[in-house]
Amino acid sequence: MKYVRMALNLILYVGATQLAFRATDWIASRSGELKRLLDNNPPALLIVVACEIYLLLALMARIRGRIWKSEPRRLLDAVKYRRLSAGEVGGSIALGAGCALFFFGLMELPLLPDGTLAQLHDYVNVFSKSDAFIFAVLGAGVIGVLFEEIFFRGILFGELLRGLPMPAAFAAHALVYAYFQPNLTISFTAFVLALFYSYLYVKTGSVWSTAIAAATLNIGIVSAKEADVIDALGSAHSAIAFLLLLIGSACVLLGLFLIYRHGGKHANAGGKVERIARAIAWAGVYIAIYYAVLNGVIYVWSQVLTRIEAIRPWLNDGLNNLWALDLNDLVAVPIYMFILSRYRKAPLLAHCRFSRIDGRTIAQIGALSVSMGLWVMGVSKIPIVEDTFPQFDTLFNSLVGGPLLTFLVFLLVHSVYKEILFRGLILNAFHAGMPLAAALALDALVYGLLFFQWDPALTVYGGMGTVIFGLLYVWYRSIWAPIVAQIGLFGTYYASWHGISAFGLEFGAAHVVVIMISSASVLFFMIRLWKQRPLEAPAQPRSPGVFEGTAQASV
């Protein structure tokens, strides 16, 4: 019954929102002056619609409270308010400021596609558009923020928490928040923001914390636009974007740390929230290190080393780009070793589980990975797939299209690095705070983000492999299992790619047979490996969270 009630309430909330927007649009279309005002002042539109939604929901709450006695009659009775401590206020401000700086860095990040950068700039232009700056501040930073936090965090998220397990409520709430955004790029950023805001709300037990963070972020954006700071960043050196990303990430971590230390001392925030927060925080640390090292290597490779005349032609040859990835991997691993040793008191080899697996298991994992490689290569050559998703050809050409020696070094080095990062670190971090299914799904999403910028087709392809490799890691409790699978998979890619090119093979009956046999083989070996997995209960990696470790180290 609670799920029915939750679903009905959510339909009412979302329906009221849609009704308010449509009603405002209908009224404005019949009044030229009002339409001009709202078109020229999107923040003013937010104020008008927020008031309309509030009145609708307040009326619905009155009616619903008369029908069902268990429901609150006043809308705001469903929202948690509590006076915040100085530490909670500081954490909320630091989080909002960090998100603003990170957003500024994203807006000028040269690694992002032009379409993504355009969507970020379009959002800021619309967000800040107004006849008077005060409209932008009130609409985006005060009234709009108060309504948004009351609606999304206090009412909608609170409703989800009453009906769903906490991880599911976090995810569902973030998806709904992302749905209401104007474009895909902003939806991705909103999804992450919603997770941060949800944590603040649950941890502090007060909507004021999320309102302060959101107001800091929004006012920071519109103020930077008004002061022409964003335009100045557009003409600045690209290194400024990376610096903003770094400082923004540090501020976000500081904000989360302060909320972790000071939040909830007068509220009932459960241990489950702490575990989830630590899991996300540690995964965020690993992802931040990945970006920092990769962007640093790219900068040195393309901006510093290319100034050396003797090696410039070799560096500019696209066939040698894999050496840059090898360099990235060799730089990143020692940093991860230091972080684990210093803050988690665990050697990397033990934390990632470099434990022995028997020869029979290795052989079966090898057969599984070869089957996976043949299946992917076969499916990618289906004419409709090849024409619709040319990005697969581009991907394989960049990874396996080069010389054999270059590929073999990349195969060994990068296979170990990828498994340390995605299974030994990120999957372990997620699994320490949430169920395996959620950890695998998040690991797949992170893989799609880091390697494919969430390109839909490539993210699905990468996510399937991520889940399979994650299961092998969990089943056999050894990182050698997915490493063997990585080597077998990419070795098959290399052999298949060059074989198809050498013999000029076109898609035909042979490809169909290969796809059918490899499909059956993947299913067979996955079932077989699952049945033969060790049955002892796996020991979960138990290390202090990022905030615990930091706190202990500073004492």
Coordinates of C-alpha atoms in Angstrom, one line a residue:
M1 CA 0.0 0.0 0.0
K2 CA 2.9 2.4 0.8
Y3 CA 4.2 2.1 -2.8
V4 CA 0.7 3.0 -4.2
R5 CA 0.5 6.0 -1.8
M6 CA 4.1 7.0 -2.8
A7 CA 3.3 6.7 -6.5
L8 CA 0.1 8.7 -6.2
N9 CA 1.9 11.5 -4.3
L10 CA 4.7 11.7 -6.8
I11 CA 2.2 11.9 -9.7
L12 CA 0.5 14.8 -7.8
Y13 CA 3.8 16.6 -7.2
V14 CA 5.1 16.2 -10.8
G15 CA 1.7 16.9 -12.3
A16 CA 1.3 20.1 -10.3
T17 CA 4.7 21.2 -11.6
Q18 CA 3.8 20.5 -15.2
L19 CA 0.4 22.2 -14.8
A20 CA 2.0 25.4 -13.4
F21 CA 4.5 25.6 -16.3
R22 CA 1.7 25.0 -18.9
A23 CA -0.7 27.4 -17.3
T24 CA 2.0 30.2 -17.1
D25 CA 2.8 29.6 -20.8
W26 CA -0.9 29.8 -21.7
I27 CA -1.5 33.0 -19.8
A28 CA 1.7 34.6 -21.1
S29 CA 0.7 33.8 -24.7
R30 CA -2.4 36.0 -24.2
S31 CA -0.6 38.9 -22.8
G32 CA 2.2 40.5 -24.9
E33 CA 3.7 42.5 -22.0
L34 CA 3.8 39.5 -19.7
K35 CA 5.3 37.3 -22.3
R36 CA 8.0 39.9 -23.1
L37 CA 8.8 40.1 -19.3
L38 CA 9.0 36.4 -18.8
D39 CA 10.9 35.7 -22.1
N40 CA 13.5 38.4 -21.2
N41 CA 13.7 37.4 -17.6
P42 CA 13.8 33.6 -17.1
P43 CA 14.6 34.0 -13.4
A44 CA 11.3 36.0 -13.1
L45 CA 9.6 33.0 -14.7
L46 CA 11.0 30.8 -12.0
I47 CA 9.6 33.0 -9.3
V48 CA 6.1 33.0 -10.9
V49 CA 6.0 29.3 -11.5
A50 CA 7.4 28.5 -8.0
C51 CA 4.6 30.5 -6.4
E52 CA 2.0 28.8 -8.6
I53 CA 3.3 25.3 -7.7
Y54 CA 3.5 26.1 -4.1
L55 CA -0.2 27.2 -4.0
L56 CA -1.3 24.1 -6.0
L57 CA 0.6 21.8 -3.6
A58 CA -0.6 23.6 -0.5
L59 CA -4.2 23.2 -1.8
M60 CA -3.6 19.5 -2.6
A61 CA -2.2 18.9 0.9
R62 CA -5.3 20.4 2.5
I63 CA -7.6 18.2 0.5
R64 CA -5.5 15.1 1.0
G65 CA -5.2 15.7 4.7
R66 CA -9.0 15.8 5.1
I67 CA -9.3 12.5 3.2
W68 CA -6.4 10.6 4.8
K69 CA -5.9 11.5 8.4
S70 CA -2.3 10.2 8.4
E71 CA -1.2 12.7 5.7
P72 CA -0.1 16.2 6.9
R73 CA -2.5 19.0 6.2
R74 CA 0.1 21.6 5.8
L75 CA 2.5 21.3 2.9
L76 CA 5.6 22.4 4.9
D77 CA 4.9 19.8 7.7
A78 CA 6.5 17.2 5.3
V79 CA 9.8 19.2 5.2
K80 CA 12.6 19.0 7.8
Y81 CA 13.8 22.3 9.2
R82 CA 16.4 22.7 11.8
R83 CA 18.8 25.5 12.8
L84 CA 22.3 24.7 11.4
S85 CA 25.5 24.7 13.3
A86 CA 28.4 26.9 12.1
G87 CA 30.2 23.8 10.8
E88 CA 27.1 22.8 8.8
V89 CA 26.7 26.3 7.3
G90 CA 30.4 26.3 6.4
G91 CA 30.2 22.9 4.8
S92 CA 27.2 23.9 2.8
I93 CA 28.9 27.1 1.5
A94 CA 32.1 25.2 0.7
L95 CA 30.1 22.6 -1.3
G96 CA 28.2 25.2 -3.2
A97 CA 31.3 27.3 -4.0
G98 CA 33.2 24.2 -5.0
C99 CA 30.5 23.1 -7.4
A100 CA 30.4 26.6 -8.9
L101 CA 34.2 26.6 -9.5
F102 CA 34.1 23.1 -10.9
F103 CA 31.2 24.2 -13.3
F104 CA 33.4 27.1 -14.5
G105 CA 36.2 24.7 -15.2
L106 CA 33.9 22.4 -17.2
M107 CA 32.7 25.3 -19.3
E108 CA 36.2 25.9 -20.7
L109 CA 37.6 22.4 -20.5
P110 CA 39.2 21.8 -24.0
L111 CA 38.7 18.0 -23.6
L112 CA 34.9 18.2 -23.8
P113 CA 33.1 18.1 -27.2
D114 CA 31.9 21.4 -28.7
G115 CA 28.3 20.4 -28.3
T116 CA 28.7 19.8 -24.6
L117 CA 30.5 23.1 -24.1
A118 CA 27.8 24.9 -26.0
Q119 CA 25.1 23.4 -23.8
L120 CA 26.9 24.5 -20.6
H121 CA 27.2 28.1 -22.0
D122 CA 23.6 28.1 -23.2
Y123 CA 22.4 27.2 -19.7
V124 CA 24.4 30.0 -18.1
N125 CA 23.2 32.5 -20.7
V126 CA 19.5 31.6 -20.1
F127 CA 20.0 31.2 -16.3
S128 CA 21.4 34.8 -16.1
K129 CA 19.3 36.5 -18.6
S130 CA 17.3 39.4 -17.1
D131 CA 16.5 43.1 -17.5
A132 CA 18.0 43.7 -14.0
F133 CA 20.6 41.8 -12.1
I134 CA 18.3 41.7 -9.0
F135 CA 15.9 39.5 -11.0
A136 CA 18.6 36.9 -11.6
V137 CA 19.7 36.9 -7.9
L138 CA 16.1 36.6 -6.6
G139 CA 15.0 34.1 -9.2
A140 CA 18.0 31.9 -9.4
G141 CA 19.6 32.4 -6.0
V142 CA 16.9 33.1 -3.4
I143 CA 13.2 32.5 -4.2
G144 CA 13.9 29.8 -6.9
V145 CA 16.4 28.1 -4.6
L146 CA 14.0 28.0 -1.6
F147 CA 11.2 26.6 -3.6
E148 CA 13.4 24.1 -5.4
E149 CA 14.9 22.8 -2.2
I150 CA 11.5 22.6 -0.4
F151 CA 10.0 20.8 -3.4
F152 CA 12.8 18.4 -4.6
R153 CA 14.6 17.7 -1.3
G154 CA 12.0 18.3 1.4
I155 CA 8.8 17.0 -0.4
L156 CA 9.8 14.8 -3.3
F157 CA 12.9 13.2 -1.8
G158 CA 11.2 12.8 1.5
E159 CA 8.4 10.9 -0.1
L160 CA 10.9 8.6 -1.8
L161 CA 12.7 8.0 1.5
R162 CA 9.4 6.9 3.1
G163 CA 8.7 4.3 0.4
L164 CA 12.1 3.1 -0.9
P165 CA 15.4 1.9 0.5
M166 CA 17.9 4.8 0.8
P167 CA 20.1 4.0 -2.2
A168 CA 17.1 3.6 -4.4
A169 CA 15.6 6.9 -3.1
F170 CA 18.9 8.7 -3.8
A171 CA 19.0 7.4 -7.3
A172 CA 15.3 7.9 -8.1
H173 CA 15.4 11.5 -6.7
A174 CA 18.5 12.3 -8.8
L175 CA 16.9 11.0 -11.9
V176 CA 13.7 13.1 -11.4
Y177 CA 15.8 16.2 -10.7
A178 CA 17.9 15.5 -13.9
Y179 CA 14.7 15.1 -15.9
F180 CA 13.6 18.7 -15.2
Q181 CA 16.8 20.2 -16.6
P182 CA 16.9 21.9 -20.1
N183 CA 19.5 19.8 -21.8
L184 CA 21.4 16.5 -21.5
T185 CA 24.7 18.0 -20.3
I186 CA 23.0 19.9 -17.5
S187 CA 21.0 16.8 -16.6
F188 CA 24.2 14.9 -15.9
T189 CA 25.5 17.7 -13.7
A190 CA 22.1 18.0 -12.0
F191 CA 22.2 14.2 -11.3
V192 CA 25.5 14.6 -9.4
L193 CA 24.3 17.7 -7.6
A194 CA 21.1 15.9 -6.5
L195 CA 23.2 13.2 -4.8
F196 CA 25.2 15.9 -3.0
Y197 CA 22.1 17.8 -1.9
S198 CA 20.4 14.6 -0.8
Y199 CA 23.3 13.7 1.4
L200 CA 23.2 17.2 2.9
Y201 CA 19.5 16.9 3.6
V202 CA 19.7 13.5 5.2
K203 CA 22.9 14.2 7.2
T204 CA 21.8 17.6 8.6
G205 CA 18.1 16.9 8.8
S206 CA 17.4 20.3 7.5
V207 CA 16.5 21.8 4.1
W208 CA 18.4 24.9 5.0
S209 CA 21.7 23.1 4.3
T210 CA 20.8 22.3 0.7
A211 CA 19.3 25.8 0.3
I212 CA 22.6 27.4 1.4
A213 CA 24.6 25.2 -0.9
A214 CA 22.3 25.8 -3.9
A215 CA 22.2 29.6 -3.3
T216 CA 26.0 29.7 -3.2
L217 CA 26.2 27.8 -6.4
N218 CA 23.5 29.8 -8.3
I219 CA 24.5 33.2 -7.1
G220 CA 28.1 32.4 -7.9
I221 CA 27.1 31.6 -11.5
V222 CA 24.9 34.6 -12.2
S223 CA 27.4 36.9 -10.5
A224 CA 30.3 35.6 -12.5
K225 CA 28.2 36.1 -15.7
E226 CA 27.2 39.6 -14.7
A227 CA 30.8 40.6 -13.9
D228 CA 32.1 39.1 -17.2
V229 CA 34.2 36.6 -15.4
I230 CA 32.9 33.7 -17.5
D231 CA 33.7 35.7 -20.7
A232 CA 37.3 36.3 -19.4
L233 CA 37.7 32.6 -18.7
G234 CA 36.9 31.9 -22.3
S235 CA 39.9 33.8 -23.5
A236 CA 42.2 32.5 -20.7
H237 CA 44.8 29.8 -21.0
S238 CA 43.4 26.2 -21.0
A239 CA 45.4 25.5 -17.8
I240 CA 43.0 27.8 -15.9
A241 CA 40.1 25.3 -16.6
F242 CA 42.1 22.5 -15.0
L243 CA 43.0 24.7 -12.1
L244 CA 39.4 25.5 -11.5
L245 CA 38.5 21.9 -11.6
L246 CA 41.1 21.1 -9.1
I247 CA 40.2 23.9 -6.7
G248 CA 36.5 23.1 -7.1
S249 CA 37.0 19.5 -6.3
A250 CA 39.0 20.4 -3.2
C251 CA 36.2 22.7 -2.0
V252 CA 33.6 20.1 -2.6
L253 CA 35.6 17.5 -0.6
L254 CA 36.1 20.1 2.2
G255 CA 32.3 20.8 2.2
L256 CA 31.5 17.1 2.5
F257 CA 34.1 16.7 5.2
L258 CA 32.6 19.5 7.3
I259 CA 29.1 18.1 6.8
Y260 CA 30.4 14.7 7.8
R261 CA 32.1 16.0 10.9
H262 CA 29.4 18.4 12.1
G263 CA 26.2 17.4 10.4
G264 CA 23.5 15.5 12.2
K265 CA 24.7 16.0 15.7
H266 CA 21.2 17.1 16.6
A267 CA 19.5 15.0 13.9
N268 CA 19.0 11.3 13.5
A269 CA 21.2 10.5 10.5
G270 CA 21.7 6.7 10.3
G271 CA 24.8 4.7 9.7
K272 CA 23.6 3.6 6.3
V273 CA 24.0 7.2 5.1
E274 CA 27.5 7.3 6.4
R275 CA 28.5 4.1 4.6
I276 CA 27.0 5.4 1.3
A277 CA 28.6 8.8 1.8
R278 CA 32.0 7.2 2.4
A279 CA 31.6 4.9 -0.6
I280 CA 30.8 7.8 -2.9
A281 CA 33.5 10.0 -1.4
W282 CA 36.3 7.4 -1.9
A283 CA 35.1 6.7 -5.4
G284 CA 35.1 10.5 -6.0
V285 CA 38.7 10.7 -4.8
Y286 CA 39.8 7.9 -7.2
I287 CA 38.0 9.6 -10.1
A288 CA 39.5 13.0 -9.3
I289 CA 43.0 11.5 -9.3
Y290 CA 42.3 9.8 -12.6
Y291 CA 41.3 13.1 -14.2
A292 CA 44.2 15.0 -12.6
V293 CA 46.8 12.6 -13.8
L294 CA 45.3 12.1 -17.3
N295 CA 45.0 15.8 -18.0
G296 CA 48.5 16.4 -16.6
V297 CA 50.0 13.7 -18.9
I298 CA 48.0 15.1 -21.9
Y299 CA 49.3 18.6 -21.2
V300 CA 52.9 17.5 -20.9
W301 CA 52.7 15.2 -23.9
S302 CA 51.0 17.8 -26.2
Q303 CA 52.3 21.1 -24.9
V304 CA 55.7 20.4 -23.4
L305 CA 57.3 17.4 -25.1
T306 CA 56.2 18.5 -28.6
R307 CA 58.5 21.5 -28.2
I308 CA 61.5 19.1 -28.5
E309 CA 62.2 19.0 -32.2
A310 CA 63.8 15.6 -32.2
I311 CA 60.8 13.8 -30.9
R312 CA 58.0 16.0 -32.2
P313 CA 57.2 13.9 -35.3
W314 CA 57.0 10.8 -33.2
L315 CA 54.7 12.4 -30.6
N316 CA 52.4 13.8 -33.2
D317 CA 52.0 10.4 -34.9
G318 CA 48.6 9.1 -33.8
L319 CA 49.9 5.5 -33.8
N320 CA 52.0 6.4 -30.8
N321 CA 49.2 7.8 -28.6
L322 CA 49.0 4.5 -26.7
W323 CA 52.4 5.3 -25.1
A324 CA 50.8 8.4 -23.5
L325 CA 48.2 6.1 -21.9
D326 CA 51.0 3.8 -20.7
L327 CA 52.8 6.9 -19.2
N328 CA 49.5 7.9 -17.5
D329 CA 49.1 4.4 -16.0
L330 CA 52.6 4.3 -14.7
V331 CA 52.2 7.7 -13.0
A332 CA 48.8 7.1 -11.6
V333 CA 49.4 3.7 -9.9
P334 CA 52.1 5.0 -7.4
I335 CA 49.7 7.9 -6.5
Y336 CA 46.9 5.4 -5.7
M337 CA 49.5 3.3 -3.7
F338 CA 50.3 6.4 -1.6
I339 CA 46.7 7.3 -1.0
L340 CA 45.8 3.8 0.1
S341 CA 48.9 3.5 2.3
R342 CA 48.6 6.9 3.9
Y343 CA 44.8 7.3 4.4
R344 CA 43.4 3.8 4.4
K345 CA 46.3 2.0 6.0
A346 CA 46.2 -0.7 3.3
P347 CA 48.8 -1.8 0.7
L348 CA 47.4 -1.6 -2.8
L349 CA 48.2 -5.2 -3.5
A350 CA 46.1 -6.4 -0.5
H351 CA 43.3 -3.9 -1.0
C352 CA 42.8 -4.8 -4.7
R353 CA 43.2 -8.5 -3.9
F354 CA 46.2 -9.7 -6.0
S355 CA 45.5 -13.3 -4.9
R356 CA 46.3 -16.5 -6.8
I357 CA 43.8 -18.2 -9.0
D358 CA 44.2 -21.7 -10.4
G359 CA 45.1 -22.6 -14.0
R360 CA 41.7 -24.1 -14.8
T361 CA 40.0 -20.8 -13.9
I362 CA 42.4 -18.8 -15.9
A363 CA 41.8 -21.0 -18.9
Q364 CA 38.0 -20.6 -18.6
I365 CA 38.2 -16.9 -18.1
G366 CA 40.5 -16.7 -21.2
A367 CA 37.9 -18.7 -23.2
L368 CA 35.2 -16.3 -22.0
S369 CA 37.1 -13.2 -22.9
V370 CA 37.9 -14.6 -26.4
S371 CA 34.2 -15.3 -26.9
M372 CA 33.3 -11.8 -25.7
G373 CA 35.9 -10.3 -28.2
L374 CA 34.5 -12.3 -31.1
W375 CA 31.0 -11.3 -30.2
V376 CA 31.7 -7.6 -30.0
M377 CA 33.7 -7.6 -33.3
G378 CA 31.0 -9.6 -35.0
V379 CA 28.2 -7.3 -33.8
S380 CA 30.1 -4.2 -34.6
K381 CA 30.4 -5.3 -38.3
I382 CA 26.7 -5.8 -38.8
P383 CA 26.0 -3.2 -41.5
I384 CA 23.2 -1.3 -39.7
V385 CA 25.4 -1.2 -36.5
E386 CA 28.5 -0.1 -38.4
D387 CA 26.6 2.7 -40.2
T388 CA 24.6 3.9 -37.1
F389 CA 27.5 3.7 -34.6
P390 CA 30.7 4.7 -36.5
Q391 CA 32.3 5.5 -33.1
F392 CA 33.1 1.7 -32.7
D393 CA 35.3 1.8 -35.7
T394 CA 37.0 4.9 -34.4
L395 CA 37.5 3.3 -31.0
F396 CA 39.0 0.1 -32.3
N397 CA 41.2 1.8 -34.7
S398 CA 42.7 4.0 -32.0
L399 CA 43.2 1.0 -29.6
V400 CA 44.3 -1.9 -31.8
G401 CA 45.1 -0.3 -35.1
G402 CA 48.8 0.4 -34.3
P403 CA 52.0 -1.6 -34.4
L404 CA 52.2 -4.9 -32.5
L405 CA 54.9 -3.9 -30.0
T406 CA 53.1 -0.7 -29.0
F407 CA 49.9 -2.7 -28.6
L408 CA 51.5 -5.5 -26.5
V409 CA 53.0 -3.0 -24.0
F410 CA 49.6 -1.2 -23.8
L411 CA 47.8 -4.5 -23.4
L412 CA 49.8 -5.5 -20.4
V413 CA 50.2 -2.1 -18.7
H414 CA 46.7 -0.8 -19.3
S415 CA 44.9 -4.0 -18.4
V416 CA 46.5 -4.0 -15.0
Y417 CA 45.8 -0.3 -14.5
K418 CA 42.2 -0.5 -15.6
E419 CA 41.4 -3.3 -13.2
I420 CA 43.2 -1.6 -10.3
L421 CA 41.1 1.5 -10.9
F422 CA 37.7 0.1 -11.8
R423 CA 37.6 -3.1 -9.8
G424 CA 40.2 -2.8 -7.1
L425 CA 39.4 0.8 -6.2
I426 CA 36.1 2.1 -7.5
L427 CA 34.0 -1.1 -7.3
N428 CA 35.5 -1.9 -3.9
A429 CA 34.6 1.6 -2.7
F430 CA 31.0 1.4 -3.9
H431 CA 30.5 -2.2 -2.6
A432 CA 31.7 -1.3 0.9
G433 CA 28.7 1.0 1.2
M434 CA 25.9 -0.5 -0.9
P435 CA 24.6 -3.7 -2.4
L436 CA 26.6 -5.5 -5.2
A437 CA 24.0 -4.7 -7.9
A438 CA 24.1 -1.0 -7.1
A439 CA 27.9 -1.0 -6.9
L440 CA 28.2 -2.8 -10.3
A441 CA 25.8 -0.3 -11.9
L442 CA 27.6 2.7 -10.6
D443 CA 31.0 1.2 -11.6
A444 CA 29.6 0.8 -15.2
L445 CA 28.3 4.4 -15.2
V446 CA 31.7 5.7 -14.0
Y447 CA 33.5 3.6 -16.7
G448 CA 31.2 5.1 -19.3
L449 CA 31.9 8.6 -18.0
L450 CA 35.7 8.4 -17.8
F451 CA 36.3 6.6 -21.1
F452 CA 33.4 7.5 -23.3
Q453 CA 31.9 10.7 -21.8
W454 CA 28.6 8.8 -21.6
D455 CA 28.3 8.3 -25.4
P456 CA 25.1 6.1 -25.3
A457 CA 26.3 3.2 -27.5
L458 CA 29.8 3.1 -26.1
T459 CA 28.6 3.4 -22.5
V460 CA 26.3 0.4 -23.0
Y461 CA 29.1 -1.6 -24.6
G462 CA 31.6 -0.7 -21.9
G463 CA 29.0 -1.2 -19.1
M464 CA 28.3 -4.8 -20.2
G465 CA 32.0 -5.6 -20.0
T466 CA 32.3 -3.7 -16.7
V467 CA 29.6 -5.8 -15.1
I468 CA 31.1 -9.1 -16.4
F469 CA 34.6 -8.2 -15.1
G470 CA 33.1 -7.0 -11.8
L471 CA 31.3 -10.3 -11.3
L472 CA 34.5 -12.2 -12.0
Y473 CA 36.3 -10.1 -9.5
V474 CA 33.7 -10.6 -6.8
W475 CA 33.2 -14.4 -7.5
Y476 CA 36.9 -15.2 -7.4
R477 CA 38.0 -12.5 -5.0
S478 CA 41.1 -11.9 -7.1
I479 CA 41.9 -9.0 -9.4
W480 CA 43.8 -11.5 -11.6
A481 CA 40.5 -12.8 -12.9
P482 CA 39.4 -9.5 -14.6
I483 CA 43.0 -8.8 -15.7
V484 CA 43.1 -12.1 -17.6
A485 CA 39.7 -11.2 -19.1
Q486 CA 41.0 -7.8 -20.2
I487 CA 44.1 -9.3 -21.8
G488 CA 42.0 -12.0 -23.6
L489 CA 39.4 -9.5 -24.8
F490 CA 41.7 -6.9 -26.2
G491 CA 44.0 -9.5 -27.6
T492 CA 41.0 -10.9 -29.5
Y493 CA 40.2 -7.4 -30.7
Y494 CA 43.7 -6.9 -32.1
A495 CA 43.7 -10.3 -33.9
S496 CA 40.2 -9.9 -35.3
W497 CA 40.7 -6.3 -36.4
H498 CA 43.9 -7.0 -38.3
G499 CA 42.6 -10.3 -39.6
I500 CA 39.5 -8.6 -41.1
S501 CA 41.6 -5.8 -42.6
A502 CA 44.2 -8.2 -44.0
F503 CA 41.7 -10.4 -45.7
G504 CA 39.2 -7.8 -46.6
L505 CA 36.3 -9.7 -45.0
E506 CA 32.8 -8.4 -45.5
F507 CA 29.9 -9.1 -43.3
G508 CA 28.3 -12.4 -44.2
A509 CA 27.2 -15.8 -43.0
A510 CA 30.5 -16.4 -41.3
H511 CA 30.0 -13.4 -39.1
V512 CA 26.5 -14.6 -38.2
V513 CA 27.8 -18.0 -37.2
V514 CA 30.6 -16.4 -35.1
I515 CA 28.0 -14.2 -33.3
M516 CA 25.8 -17.1 -32.5
I517 CA 28.6 -19.4 -31.3
S518 CA 30.2 -16.6 -29.2
S519 CA 26.9 -15.7 -27.7
A520 CA 26.3 -19.2 -26.5
S521 CA 29.9 -19.5 -25.4
V522 CA 29.7 -16.3 -23.3
L523 CA 26.6 -17.6 -21.6
F524 CA 28.1 -21.1 -21.0
F525 CA 31.3 -19.8 -19.5
M526 CA 29.6 -17.3 -17.3
I527 CA 27.3 -20.0 -15.8
R528 CA 30.3 -22.4 -15.4
L529 CA 32.5 -19.8 -13.7
W530 CA 29.6 -18.8 -11.4
K531 CA 29.0 -22.5 -10.4
Q532 CA 32.7 -23.1 -9.8
R533 CA 33.3 -19.9 -7.8
P534 CA 34.7 -20.3 -4.2
L535 CA 31.8 -20.6 -1.8
E536 CA 33.4 -19.1 1.3
A537 CA 31.9 -15.7 2.3
P538 CA 34.2 -13.0 0.8
A539 CA 35.8 -10.7 3.2
Q540 CA 34.7 -7.1 2.4
P541 CA 37.6 -4.6 2.3
R542 CA 37.3 -2.7 5.5
S543 CA 39.1 0.5 5.5
P544 CA 38.3 3.9 7.1
G545 CA 36.4 6.3 4.9
V546 CA 38.1 9.2 3.3
F547 CA 36.9 11.6 6.0
E548 CA 37.8 9.2 8.9
G549 CA 41.3 8.7 7.5
T550 CA 41.9 12.4 7.0
A551 CA 40.6 13.2 10.5
Q552 CA 42.8 10.5 12.1
A553 CA 45.9 11.6 10.2
S554 CA 45.5 15.2 11.4
V555 CA 45.4 14.3 15.1

